[in-house]
Short mmCIF file of C-alpha atoms and ligand atoms in Angstrom, two decimals:
data_model
loop_
_atom_site.label_atom_id
_atom_site.label_comp_id
_atom_site.label_asym_id
_atom_site.label_seq_id
_atom_site.Cartn_x
_atom_site.Cartn_y
_atom_site.Cartn_z
CA UNK L 1 17.58 21.45 19.75
CA UNK L 2 18.63 20.04 16.35
CA UNK L 3 17.01 20.63 12.98
CA UNK L 4 17.02 18.34 9.94
CA UNK L 5 15.35 18.96 6.64
CA UNK L 6 13.46 16.60 4.41
CA UNK L 7 10.85 16.57 1.71
CA UNK L 8 7.31 17.13 2.91
CA UNK L 9 4.57 14.92 1.49
CA UNK L 10 1.73 16.62 3.37
CA UNK L 11 1.77 20.28 4.44
CA UNK L 12 0.65 19.73 8.04
CA UNK L 13 2.49 20.27 11.31
CA UNK L 14 2.51 18.27 14.55
CA UNK L 15 4.17 18.23 17.94
CA UNK L 16 4.75 14.73 19.25
CA UNK L 17 7.13 12.16 20.62
CA UNK L 18 9.48 9.94 18.66
CA UNK L 19 8.69 6.26 18.20
CA UNK L 20 11.52 4.46 16.40
CA UNK L 21 10.52 1.63 14.12
CA UNK L 22 13.46 -0.65 13.52
CA UNK L 23 13.84 -2.46 10.22
CA UNK L 24 14.24 -6.23 10.09
CA UNK L 25 17.89 -5.81 9.14
CA UNK L 26 18.46 -3.81 12.30
CA UNK L 27 16.96 -6.65 14.31
CA UNK L 28 19.56 -8.94 12.78
CA UNK L 29 22.50 -6.73 13.79
CA UNK L 30 25.55 -8.64 15.02
CA UNK L 31 25.81 -8.61 18.80
CA UNK L 32 28.59 -10.48 20.61
CA UNK L 33 27.33 -12.65 23.43
CA UNK L 34 28.96 -14.42 26.36
CA UNK L 35 26.35 -17.12 26.61
CA UNK L 36 25.94 -19.21 23.47
CA UNK L 37 23.71 -21.51 25.48
CA UNK L 38 21.18 -18.78 26.05
CA UNK L 39 21.17 -17.88 22.34
CA UNK L 40 20.69 -21.55 21.41
CA UNK L 41 17.71 -21.72 23.75
CA UNK L 42 16.26 -18.54 22.22
CA UNK L 43 16.72 -20.04 18.77
CA UNK L 44 14.96 -23.31 19.75
CA UNK L 45 11.98 -21.52 21.27
CA UNK L 46 11.67 -19.11 18.31
CA UNK L 47 11.66 -22.15 16.04
CA UNK L 48 8.79 -23.73 17.98
CA UNK L 49 6.87 -20.46 17.80
CA UNK L 50 7.47 -20.15 14.05
CA UNK L 51 6.33 -23.75 13.49
CA UNK L 52 3.15 -23.20 15.44
CA UNK L 53 2.44 -20.00 13.43
CA UNK L 54 2.87 -22.05 10.26
CA UNK L 55 0.47 -24.72 11.53
CA UNK L 56 -2.19 -22.05 12.11
CA UNK L 57 -1.55 -20.61 8.65
CA UNK L 58 -1.81 -24.08 7.10
CA UNK L 59 -5.20 -24.69 8.72
CA UNK L 60 -6.56 -21.25 7.78
CA UNK L 61 -5.43 -21.54 4.16
CA UNK L 62 -6.82 -25.08 3.88
CA UNK L 63 -10.22 -23.79 4.96
CA UNK L 64 -10.27 -20.55 2.98
CA UNK L 65 -8.38 -21.40 -0.21
CA UNK L 66 -7.52 -25.08 -0.52
CA UNK L 67 -5.02 -27.82 0.13
CA UNK L 68 -2.70 -26.98 -2.72
CA UNK L 69 -2.20 -23.39 -1.54
CA UNK L 70 -1.84 -24.48 2.09
CA UNK L 71 0.94 -26.92 1.28
CA UNK L 72 3.61 -24.23 1.22
CA UNK L 73 3.24 -23.67 4.96
CA UNK L 74 3.78 -27.38 5.59
CA UNK L 75 6.93 -27.17 3.46
CA UNK L 76 8.11 -24.13 5.42
CA UNK L 77 7.62 -25.96 8.70
CA UNK L 78 9.69 -28.86 7.33
CA UNK L 79 12.40 -26.49 6.16
CA UNK L 80 12.64 -25.07 9.67
CA UNK L 81 13.48 -28.58 10.87
CA UNK L 82 16.08 -29.16 8.16
CA UNK L 83 19.31 -30.50 9.70
CA UNK L 84 21.72 -28.56 7.48
CA UNK L 85 19.93 -25.25 8.12
CA UNK L 86 19.79 -25.89 11.87
CA UNK L 87 23.44 -27.03 12.06
CA UNK L 88 24.57 -23.90 10.23
CA UNK L 89 22.73 -21.58 12.65
CA UNK L 90 23.90 -23.52 15.70
CA UNK L 91 27.52 -23.44 14.54
CA UNK L 92 27.45 -19.69 13.89
CA UNK L 93 26.07 -19.08 17.39
CA UNK L 94 28.65 -21.36 19.02
CA UNK L 95 31.74 -20.51 17.00
CA UNK L 96 31.24 -16.77 16.54
CA UNK L 97 29.59 -16.21 19.95
CA UNK L 98 26.86 -14.05 18.44
CA UNK L 99 23.14 -13.47 18.88
CA UNK L 100 20.64 -15.85 17.28
CA UNK L 101 19.09 -13.18 15.00
CA UNK L 102 22.43 -12.54 13.35
CA UNK L 103 23.13 -16.28 13.02
CA UNK L 104 19.79 -16.85 11.28
CA UNK L 105 20.34 -13.92 8.90
CA UNK L 106 23.86 -15.13 8.04
CA UNK L 107 22.79 -18.74 7.51
CA UNK L 108 19.93 -17.49 5.36
CA UNK L 109 22.29 -15.59 3.05
CA UNK L 110 24.59 -18.63 2.73
CA UNK L 111 21.72 -20.98 1.80
CA UNK L 112 20.21 -18.49 -0.64
CA UNK L 113 23.54 -18.10 -2.43
CA UNK L 114 23.94 -21.89 -2.56
CA UNK L 115 20.49 -22.37 -4.06
CA UNK L 116 21.01 -19.67 -6.68
CA UNK L 117 24.39 -21.17 -7.64
CA UNK L 118 22.84 -24.59 -8.42
CA UNK L 119 21.46 -23.17 -11.70
CA UNK L 120 18.47 -25.51 -11.20
CA UNK L 121 15.21 -23.58 -11.51
CA UNK L 122 13.39 -25.67 -8.86
CA UNK L 123 16.20 -25.16 -6.33
CA UNK L 124 16.35 -21.47 -7.18
CA UNK L 125 12.65 -21.11 -6.52
CA UNK L 126 13.27 -22.34 -2.95
CA UNK L 127 15.51 -19.35 -2.28
CA UNK L 128 12.51 -17.11 -1.51
CA UNK L 129 11.28 -19.76 0.94
CA UNK L 130 14.57 -19.70 2.84
CA UNK L 131 14.27 -15.93 3.12
CA UNK L 132 10.67 -16.25 4.25
CA UNK L 133 11.33 -18.79 7.02
CA UNK L 134 14.39 -16.87 8.17
CA UNK L 135 12.44 -13.59 8.37
CA UNK L 136 9.77 -15.41 10.36
CA UNK L 137 12.40 -16.74 12.75
CA UNK L 138 13.98 -13.29 13.17
CA UNK L 139 10.56 -11.80 13.90
CA UNK L 140 9.87 -14.49 16.49
CA UNK L 141 13.27 -13.89 18.08
CA UNK L 142 12.90 -10.13 18.28
CA UNK L 143 9.25 -10.36 19.31
CA UNK L 144 8.43 -7.82 16.63
CA UNK L 145 4.86 -8.11 15.65
CA UNK L 146 3.94 -4.57 14.78
CA UNK L 147 0.27 -4.94 15.60
CA UNK L 148 1.31 -5.95 19.15
CA UNK L 149 3.25 -2.73 19.69
CA UNK L 150 1.59 -0.35 22.14
CA UNK L 151 2.18 3.07 20.63
CA UNK L 152 2.01 6.02 23.04
CA UNK L 153 -0.38 8.88 22.12
CA UNK L 154 0.98 11.43 19.60
CA UNK L 155 3.68 9.15 18.26
CA UNK L 156 5.86 10.36 15.43
CA UNK L 157 6.96 7.22 13.62
CA UNK L 158 10.64 7.47 12.69
CA UNK L 159 12.20 4.83 10.47
CA UNK L 160 14.67 4.23 7.67
CA UNK L 161 11.72 3.58 5.40
CA UNK L 162 8.22 2.18 5.75
CA UNK L 163 6.63 -0.64 3.79
CA UNK L 164 2.88 -0.63 3.10
CA UNK L 165 2.59 -3.69 5.36
CA UNK L 166 4.24 -1.89 8.26
CA UNK L 167 1.96 1.09 7.86
CA UNK L 168 -1.04 -1.25 7.86
CA UNK L 169 -0.08 -2.91 11.12
CA UNK L 170 0.45 0.21 13.21
CA UNK L 171 -2.29 1.66 15.39
CA UNK L 172 -3.12 4.79 13.39
CA UNK L 173 -5.13 6.48 16.14
CA UNK L 174 -1.91 7.07 18.05
CA UNK L 175 0.17 8.48 15.17
CA UNK L 176 0.58 12.21 14.53
CA UNK L 177 3.41 12.13 11.99
CA UNK L 178 5.92 10.12 9.95
CA UNK L 179 9.61 10.77 9.31
CA UNK L 180 11.78 8.54 7.18
CA UNK L 181 15.44 8.60 6.26
CA UNK L 182 14.58 7.48 2.72
CA UNK L 183 11.21 7.10 1.03
CA UNK L 184 9.69 8.76 -2.00
CA UNK L 185 6.80 11.06 -2.68
CA UNK L 186 4.50 8.58 -4.35
CA UNK L 187 5.34 5.62 -2.15
CA UNK L 188 2.37 4.06 -0.42
CA UNK L 189 3.69 5.22 2.94
CA UNK L 190 3.51 8.81 1.69
CA UNK L 191 0.02 8.23 0.33
CA UNK L 192 -1.00 6.86 3.73
CA UNK L 193 0.27 10.00 5.48
CA UNK L 194 -1.89 12.09 3.17
CA UNK L 195 -4.89 9.86 3.79
CA UNK L 196 -4.41 10.25 7.54
CA UNK L 197 -3.72 13.96 7.03
CA UNK L 198 -0.68 13.96 9.27
CA UNK L 199 2.66 15.60 8.43
CA UNK L 200 5.25 13.39 6.86
CA UNK L 201 8.85 14.05 5.92
CA UNK L 202 10.80 11.76 3.63
CA UNK L 203 14.47 11.70 2.61
CA UNK L 204 15.66 13.19 5.90
CA UNK L 205 18.85 11.10 5.75
CA UNK L 206 20.07 8.46 8.17
CA UNK L 207 21.80 10.77 10.62
CA UNK L 208 18.71 11.76 12.58
CA UNK L 209 18.07 8.15 13.55
CA UNK L 210 21.25 8.09 15.63
CA UNK L 211 20.17 11.26 17.46
CA UNK L 212 16.78 10.11 18.65
CA UNK L 213 15.29 7.58 21.01
CA UNK L 214 11.74 6.66 21.90
CA UNK L 215 10.10 9.57 23.65
CA UNK L 216 12.30 12.37 22.24
CA UNK L 217 10.18 15.53 21.81
CA UNK L 218 9.85 16.46 18.19
CA UNK L 219 8.12 18.83 15.78
CA UNK L 220 7.35 17.53 12.28
CA UNK L 221 6.85 20.61 10.16
CA UNK L 222 5.48 19.59 6.78
CA UNK L 223 5.06 23.24 5.82
CA UNK L 224 8.75 24.16 5.90
CA UNK L 225 10.02 20.57 5.53
CA UNK L 226 11.82 20.61 8.89
CA UNK L 227 12.23 18.00 11.56
CA UNK L 228 12.99 19.71 14.88
CA UNK L 229 14.41 17.45 17.59
CA UNK L 230 14.03 18.55 21.24
CA UNK L 231 12.54 21.91 20.15
CA UNK L 232 12.95 25.03 22.31
CA UNK L 233 10.02 27.08 23.64
CA UNK L 234 10.15 29.46 20.71
CA UNK L 235 9.78 26.68 18.10
CA UNK L 236 6.98 25.07 20.10
CA UNK L 237 5.13 28.38 20.23
CA UNK L 238 5.52 28.92 16.48
CA UNK L 239 4.35 25.37 15.80
CA UNK L 240 1.27 25.88 17.98
CA UNK L 241 0.40 29.03 16.03
CA UNK L 242 0.73 27.19 12.72
CA UNK L 243 -1.44 24.34 14.01
CA UNK L 244 -4.08 26.92 14.96
CA UNK L 245 -3.92 28.52 11.50
CA UNK L 246 -4.33 25.10 9.88
CA UNK L 247 -7.37 24.46 12.04
CA UNK L 248 -8.89 27.79 10.96
CA UNK L 249 -8.22 26.93 7.30
CA UNK L 250 -9.96 23.59 7.80
CA UNK L 251 -12.98 25.37 9.25
CA UNK L 252 -13.11 27.74 6.26
CA UNK L 253 -12.96 24.80 3.86
CA UNK L 254 -15.79 23.09 5.72
CA UNK L 255 -18.10 25.77 4.32
CA UNK L 256 -17.81 23.88 1.02
CA UNK L 257 -19.48 20.80 2.46
CA UNK L 258 -22.63 19.99 0.54
CA UNK L 259 -21.64 22.27 -2.35
CA UNK L 260 -21.46 20.98 -5.92
CA UNK L 261 -18.21 20.05 -7.71
CA UNK L 262 -18.68 22.49 -10.54
CA UNK L 263 -16.69 25.20 -12.35
CA UNK L 264 -17.93 28.78 -12.72
CA UNK L 265 -19.11 28.02 -16.27
CA UNK L 266 -21.05 24.95 -15.18
CA UNK L 267 -18.67 22.07 -15.99
CA UNK L 268 -19.10 19.24 -13.51
CA UNK L 269 -15.95 17.49 -12.26
CA UNK L 270 -16.70 15.04 -9.46
CA UNK L 271 -14.29 15.12 -6.53
CA UNK L 272 -13.93 11.64 -5.11
CA UNK L 273 -11.68 10.21 -2.37
CA UNK L 274 -9.11 7.39 -2.30
CA UNK L 275 -9.17 4.88 0.55
CA UNK L 276 -7.24 1.78 1.63
CA UNK L 277 -9.59 0.23 4.19
CA UNK L 278 -13.02 0.87 5.75
CA UNK L 279 -11.15 2.63 8.58
CA UNK L 280 -10.60 5.58 6.23
CA UNK L 281 -14.36 6.16 5.87
CA UNK L 282 -14.79 8.73 8.67
CA UNK L 283 -12.32 11.03 6.85
CA UNK L 284 -14.23 10.55 3.58
CA UNK L 285 -17.50 11.56 5.25
CA UNK L 286 -15.91 14.41 7.19
CA UNK L 287 -14.58 15.87 3.94
CA UNK L 288 -17.79 15.24 2.01
CA UNK L 289 -16.26 13.37 -0.95
CA UNK L 290 -18.77 12.82 -3.76
CA UNK L 291 -17.74 9.17 -4.04
CA UNK L 292 -14.79 6.82 -3.71
CA UNK L 293 -12.68 6.83 -6.85
CA UNK L 294 -10.12 4.30 -5.65
CA UNK L 295 -10.53 1.70 -2.94
CA UNK L 296 -7.07 0.11 -2.80
CA UNK L 297 -8.43 -3.31 -1.89
CA UNK L 298 -4.97 -4.86 -1.49
CA UNK L 299 -4.75 -3.21 1.91
CA UNK L 300 -7.30 -5.80 3.08
CA UNK L 301 -4.63 -8.40 2.30
CA UNK L 302 -1.61 -6.64 3.83
CA UNK L 303 -0.53 -6.98 7.45
CA UNK L 304 -2.15 -10.41 7.73
CA UNK L 305 -0.84 -13.95 8.11
CA UNK L 306 -3.20 -15.45 5.56
CA UNK L 307 -5.65 -14.59 2.79
CA UNK L 308 -8.73 -12.68 3.90
CA UNK L 309 -11.71 -14.99 3.42
CA UNK L 310 -14.55 -14.18 1.02
CA UNK L 311 -16.73 -13.39 4.03
CA UNK L 312 -14.17 -10.99 5.55
CA UNK L 313 -13.87 -9.17 2.24
CA UNK L 314 -17.63 -9.14 1.71
CA UNK L 315 -18.11 -7.47 5.09
CA UNK L 316 -15.46 -4.83 4.31
CA UNK L 317 -16.97 -3.97 0.90
CA UNK L 318 -20.51 -3.99 2.31
CA UNK L 319 -19.47 -1.56 5.02
CA UNK L 320 -17.95 0.83 2.48
CA UNK L 321 -20.91 0.60 0.05
CA UNK L 322 -23.46 1.09 2.83
CA UNK L 323 -21.58 3.97 4.41
CA UNK L 324 -21.33 5.79 1.08
CA UNK L 325 -25.09 5.52 0.85
CA UNK L 326 -25.60 5.35 -2.90
CA UNK L 327 -22.52 7.36 -3.90
CA UNK L 328 -20.23 5.56 -6.33
CA UNK L 329 -17.48 3.34 -4.84
CA UNK L 330 -14.82 2.04 -7.22
CA UNK L 331 -13.11 -1.05 -5.85
CA UNK L 332 -9.78 -1.67 -7.48
CA UNK L 333 -9.12 -5.39 -7.57
CA UNK L 334 -6.03 -6.72 -5.84
CA UNK L 335 -2.89 -4.76 -6.77
CA UNK L 336 -0.36 -6.83 -4.86
CA UNK L 337 3.30 -7.13 -5.86
CA UNK L 338 6.12 -4.57 -6.26
CA UNK L 339 6.29 -2.74 -2.89
CA UNK L 340 3.04 -4.26 -1.59
CA UNK L 341 3.85 -7.72 -0.38
CA UNK L 342 2.39 -10.21 2.05
CA UNK L 343 4.45 -13.28 2.95
CA UNK L 344 1.59 -15.75 2.51
CA UNK L 345 1.36 -14.98 -1.23
CA UNK L 346 4.79 -16.60 -1.52
CA UNK L 347 5.75 -14.36 -4.38
CA UNK L 348 9.03 -15.16 -6.08
CA UNK L 349 11.91 -12.79 -5.51
CA UNK L 350 12.17 -10.77 -8.71
CA UNK L 351 14.95 -8.65 -10.17
CA UNK L 352 12.47 -5.90 -11.10
CA UNK L 353 9.33 -6.37 -9.05
CA UNK L 354 7.64 -3.24 -10.42
CA UNK L 355 7.87 -4.90 -13.84
CA UNK L 356 7.00 -8.31 -12.53
CA UNK L 357 4.18 -10.54 -11.45
CA UNK L 358 1.90 -7.94 -9.91
CA UNK L 359 -1.69 -6.68 -9.93
CA UNK L 360 -3.87 -8.07 -12.74
CA UNK L 361 -1.04 -10.37 -13.88
CA UNK L 362 -1.06 -12.11 -10.52
CA UNK L 363 -4.87 -12.28 -10.45
CA UNK L 364 -5.07 -13.84 -13.90
CA UNK L 365 -2.35 -16.33 -12.96
CA UNK L 366 -3.98 -17.28 -9.65
CA UNK L 367 -7.70 -17.13 -10.47
CA UNK L 368 -8.79 -18.73 -7.20
CA UNK L 369 -7.66 -15.57 -5.39
CA UNK L 370 -9.27 -13.32 -8.02
CA UNK L 371 -12.64 -15.10 -8.13
CA UNK L 372 -12.87 -15.07 -4.32
CA UNK L 373 -12.43 -11.30 -4.39
CA UNK L 374 -14.89 -10.79 -7.26
CA UNK L 375 -17.52 -12.93 -5.52
CA UNK L 376 -17.13 -10.82 -2.38
CA UNK L 377 -17.50 -7.54 -4.34
CA UNK L 378 -20.53 -8.77 -6.29
CA UNK L 379 -22.21 -10.11 -3.14
CA UNK L 380 -21.72 -6.72 -1.49
CA UNK L 381 -22.81 -4.80 -4.61
CA UNK L 382 -26.48 -4.98 -3.60
CA UNK L 383 -25.69 -2.69 -0.66
CA UNK L 384 -24.67 0.37 -2.67
CA UNK L 385 -23.33 1.81 -5.90
CA UNK L 386 -20.36 -0.43 -6.67
CA UNK L 387 -17.91 -0.33 -9.55
CA UNK L 388 -14.94 -2.61 -10.23
CA UNK L 389 -11.61 -1.56 -11.71
CA UNK L 390 -8.62 -3.64 -12.83
CA UNK L 391 -5.06 -2.37 -12.21
CA UNK L 392 -1.92 -2.47 -14.42
CA UNK L 393 -3.67 -3.24 -17.69
CA UNK L 394 -1.44 -3.22 -20.75
CA UNK L 395 -3.37 -5.34 -23.29
CA UNK L 396 -6.84 -6.16 -24.49
CA UNK L 397 -6.63 -9.85 -23.55
CA UNK L 398 -6.17 -8.93 -19.89
CA UNK L 399 -9.46 -7.05 -19.88
CA UNK L 400 -11.25 -9.86 -21.71
CA UNK L 401 -9.91 -12.46 -19.28
CA UNK L 402 -10.67 -10.32 -16.23
CA UNK L 403 -14.24 -9.79 -17.44
CA UNK L 404 -14.59 -13.53 -17.96
CA UNK L 405 -13.73 -14.06 -14.31
CA UNK L 406 -16.37 -11.46 -13.40
CA UNK L 407 -18.82 -13.55 -15.44
CA UNK L 408 -17.64 -16.70 -13.63
CA UNK L 409 -18.13 -15.09 -10.20
CA UNK L 410 -21.64 -13.97 -11.17
CA UNK L 411 -22.51 -17.41 -12.60
CA UNK L 412 -21.45 -19.06 -9.35
CA UNK L 413 -23.53 -16.64 -7.28
CA UNK L 414 -26.56 -17.09 -9.49
CA UNK L 415 -26.29 -20.89 -9.24
CA UNK L 416 -26.17 -20.59 -5.45
CA UNK L 417 -29.14 -18.24 -5.39
CA UNK L 418 -27.06 -15.40 -3.91
CA UNK L 419 -28.11 -11.92 -4.98
CA UNK L 420 -25.80 -9.43 -6.69
CA UNK L 421 -26.12 -6.39 -8.93
CA UNK L 422 -25.93 -7.42 -12.58
CA UNK L 423 -25.02 -3.87 -13.68
CA UNK L 424 -21.85 -3.16 -11.72
CA UNK L 425 -19.65 -0.94 -13.92
CA UNK L 426 -16.28 -2.44 -14.86
CA UNK L 427 -13.37 -0.17 -15.71
CA UNK L 428 -9.61 -0.20 -15.88
CA UNK L 429 -6.74 1.82 -14.56
CA UNK L 430 -4.68 3.56 -17.19
CA UNK L 431 -1.30 3.45 -15.50
CA UNK L 432 0.98 2.06 -18.17
CA UNK L 433 2.00 3.92 -21.33
CA UNK L 434 0.76 0.91 -23.31
CA UNK L 435 -2.78 1.30 -21.97
CA UNK L 436 -2.80 5.05 -22.62
CA UNK L 437 -1.51 4.63 -26.17
CA UNK L 438 -4.09 1.96 -27.09
CA UNK L 439 -6.88 3.51 -25.01
CA UNK L 440 -8.95 3.81 -28.22
CA UNK L 441 -8.81 0.00 -28.54
CA UNK L 442 -9.52 -0.61 -24.85
CA UNK L 443 -12.35 1.89 -24.41
CA UNK L 444 -15.10 -0.15 -26.14
CA UNK L 445 -14.48 -3.05 -23.72
CA UNK L 446 -15.02 -1.14 -20.47
CA UNK L 447 -17.37 1.31 -18.77
CA UNK L 448 -14.73 3.80 -17.62
CA UNK L 449 -11.05 4.62 -17.26
CA UNK L 450 -9.24 5.88 -14.18
CA UNK L 451 -5.75 7.22 -14.75
CA UNK L 452 -3.14 6.19 -12.18
CA UNK L 453 -0.54 8.91 -12.53
CA UNK L 454 1.79 7.40 -9.91
CA UNK L 455 2.56 4.34 -11.97
CA UNK L 456 2.01 6.10 -15.29
CA UNK L 457 4.83 8.49 -14.32
CA UNK L 458 7.05 5.63 -13.15
CA UNK L 459 6.64 3.64 -16.37
CA UNK L 460 6.67 6.60 -18.77
CA UNK L 461 9.75 8.27 -17.34
CA UNK L 462 11.52 5.02 -16.38
CA UNK L 463 11.79 6.29 -12.79
CA UNK L 464 11.31 3.82 -9.93
CA UNK L 465 8.67 5.47 -7.73
CA UNK L 466 10.32 3.97 -4.63
CA UNK L 467 13.70 5.51 -5.32
CA UNK L 468 14.10 8.72 -3.30
CA UNK L 469 17.14 9.82 -5.27
CA UNK L 470 15.15 10.30 -8.47
CA UNK L 471 13.16 13.29 -7.17
CA UNK L 472 14.08 15.82 -9.87
CA UNK L 473 13.78 13.23 -12.65
CA UNK L 474 10.47 11.75 -11.55
CA UNK L 475 8.12 14.59 -12.37
CA UNK L 476 4.47 13.62 -12.60
CA UNK L 477 3.56 16.73 -14.57
CA UNK L 478 6.10 15.89 -17.28
CA UNK L 479 4.71 16.81 -20.68
CA UNK L 480 4.95 13.15 -21.78
CA UNK L 481 2.67 12.08 -18.92
CA UNK L 482 0.24 14.94 -19.60
CA UNK L 483 0.03 14.03 -23.27
CA UNK L 484 -0.75 10.41 -22.41
CA UNK L 485 -3.48 11.66 -20.08
CA UNK L 486 -4.90 13.87 -22.84
CA UNK L 487 -4.90 10.97 -25.32
CA UNK L 488 -6.70 8.80 -22.80
CA UNK L 489 -9.37 11.40 -22.09
CA UNK L 490 -10.01 11.96 -25.82
CA UNK L 491 -10.24 8.24 -26.54
CA UNK L 492 -12.57 7.62 -23.60
CA UNK L 493 -14.89 10.41 -24.66
CA UNK L 494 -14.97 9.44 -28.29
CA UNK L 495 -16.33 6.08 -27.10
CA UNK L 496 -18.72 7.83 -24.70
CA UNK L 497 -16.94 6.48 -21.63
CA UNK L 498 -16.18 8.58 -18.57
CA UNK L 499 -12.65 9.07 -17.32
CA UNK L 500 -11.14 9.99 -13.97
CA UNK L 501 -7.70 10.45 -12.44
CA UNK L 502 -6.90 8.73 -9.16
CA UNK L 503 -3.10 9.12 -8.93
CA UNK L 504 -1.54 11.75 -6.68
CA UNK L 505 -1.38 14.26 -9.54
CA UNK L 506 -5.18 14.59 -9.34
CA UNK L 507 -4.67 16.66 -6.18
CA UNK L 508 -2.04 19.00 -7.63
CA UNK L 509 -3.78 22.37 -7.51
CA UNK L 510 -1.36 23.84 -10.06
CA UNK L 511 -2.47 21.47 -12.77
CA UNK L 512 -6.15 20.87 -12.04
CA UNK L 513 -7.24 23.54 -14.48
CA UNK L 514 -5.49 21.72 -17.31
CA UNK L 515 -7.30 18.48 -16.40
CA UNK L 516 -10.61 20.31 -16.29
CA UNK L 517 -9.95 21.84 -19.73
CA UNK L 518 -9.08 18.37 -21.07
CA UNK L 519 -12.56 17.31 -19.95
CA UNK L 520 -11.66 14.90 -17.13
CA UNK L 521 -14.91 13.82 -15.46
CA UNK L 522 -13.67 12.86 -12.01
CA UNK L 523 -10.67 13.49 -9.77
CA UNK L 524 -9.99 11.23 -6.83
CA UNK L 525 -7.64 12.28 -4.03
CA UNK L 526 -6.78 11.59 -0.38
CA UNK L 527 -9.80 12.56 1.77
CA UNK L 528 -7.93 15.52 3.29
CA UNK L 529 -7.48 17.06 -0.17
CA UNK L 530 -11.13 16.84 -1.25
CA UNK L 531 -12.34 20.24 -0.07
CA UNK L 532 -9.28 22.11 -1.31
CA UNK L 533 -9.83 20.54 -4.71
CA UNK L 534 -13.54 21.41 -4.66
CA UNK L 535 -12.58 25.00 -3.82
CA UNK L 536 -10.15 25.11 -6.74
CA UNK L 537 -12.66 23.64 -9.20
CA UNK L 538 -15.29 26.17 -8.15
CA UNK L 539 -12.81 28.99 -8.92
CA UNK L 540 -12.14 27.83 -12.50
CA UNK L 541 -13.90 29.93 -15.18
C1 PEP X 1 -1.37 5.01 -9.41
O1 PEP X 1 -0.52 4.22 -9.81
O2 PEP X 1 -1.43 6.21 -9.76
C2 PEP X 1 -2.42 4.55 -8.48
C3 PEP X 1 -3.42 5.34 -8.16
O3 PEP X 1 -2.28 3.34 -7.91
P1 PEP X 1 -1.20 3.01 -6.74
O4 PEP X 1 -0.65 4.32 -6.26
O5 PEP X 1 -1.93 2.28 -5.68
O6 PEP X 1 -0.21 2.18 -7.47
MG1 MG X 2 -0.74 2.08 -9.51
#
């Protein structure tokens, strides 16, 4: 038995078996090989596979978005055939007698450095493409398509870190816990663990990865923050008791189902749930959320090879609206960028992606993507109580432009004779200090605000939310963040607009009372936190 400690992001406990998820870098580890010939063959067949993937992507994008957007995949296929790139990989395999994955990764680095050194902006922009085609090749070589992985029941996913895309691709029905060497509390992987209501430990350190293999028995104890490898009988017994206690607590909380979200003195504070995909709906219903305060729609785009079509999105939104049966559902428009990336967007590599081309900035720059999403939401809006919300707003012009695209989507639908709800509420996320500070100027333009404390904390305290080392500095309940929240609530109310909180801080039971006293109208949390929050609200005088 060996015990490691980490930071818990969900106070649950599970007994399961290790499943190690290797990072791409690990797949490109240098391995000496006797047979260069075999590695050259592997490289050639991976190349053919990558080219045929790109052909499929080209066709799909042509049909769903257009020729201009599809072109990049044709360029990528041509780059894979480039003589210099191929010669470099071949030479590394032959001269260094190494595996093909390592040769591709090494050639990739060399070409990227060369392109950056040219100083020519066009050449530099091709650097991300080299990385993209090389990653594709490495994936083809290592046969790592996460959605193809057959996870055993009760898998505890162990990894250095998890990207939102990885978490999207895994079969969630088989997962009972997450453990990562790095990671941070407000990362999307942590948020996913809370949504799934499984224990998750972050920042455990790299050492444990060298002590485990697939199938190792393990206890993930999110109550004490311990990872117990090959536990003895005593630890297993204790874990079983804790699991039983948790189950009893869940049963007690279930008595709150159907009860109102109201304080003892009659103040109503709606408790809503956050979701990423329609697959999260059963948990929302099970926990009786009064609505959906944040549908992170970008998860419909992650873990895919190409853009979801308007029809695919329409079906997803329709399903959520119908299932919620008249309760409010706030769809946040695409918040891609920063840690949420999908290769087919072909985003440039940025020095500071959290400060870069993300969320509403990307949507306003690539309106064809934005309008497709808006059309899908409006088409689905006749099936329920839909609201739309724009992420990462900092200025008035962004709201005005975004609303113009809403108008454009509606005009198109009207012209086609397609029905939609004319009165869908449109709101914004307040997740930058700029938006909070000028919330009095923004309020007249929108129907509501929803405060995203995860990003608001990151941008107010200058703390990268992905950086696990910043724990003690990155405090969401910092007075500066709370004051920005208070300003936002006041400004919303003085313009007779309602205001919610949908960041992780909304579920912090130690601070809920302060939010209620500020007058916050709605709190939106992971489904598993809904009933605890309702209980807390009902205890407030
Ligand atoms: C936030 O920033 O608080 C938020 C709710 O959005 P996300 O966590 O998806 O960035
Ligand atoms: Mg955010």
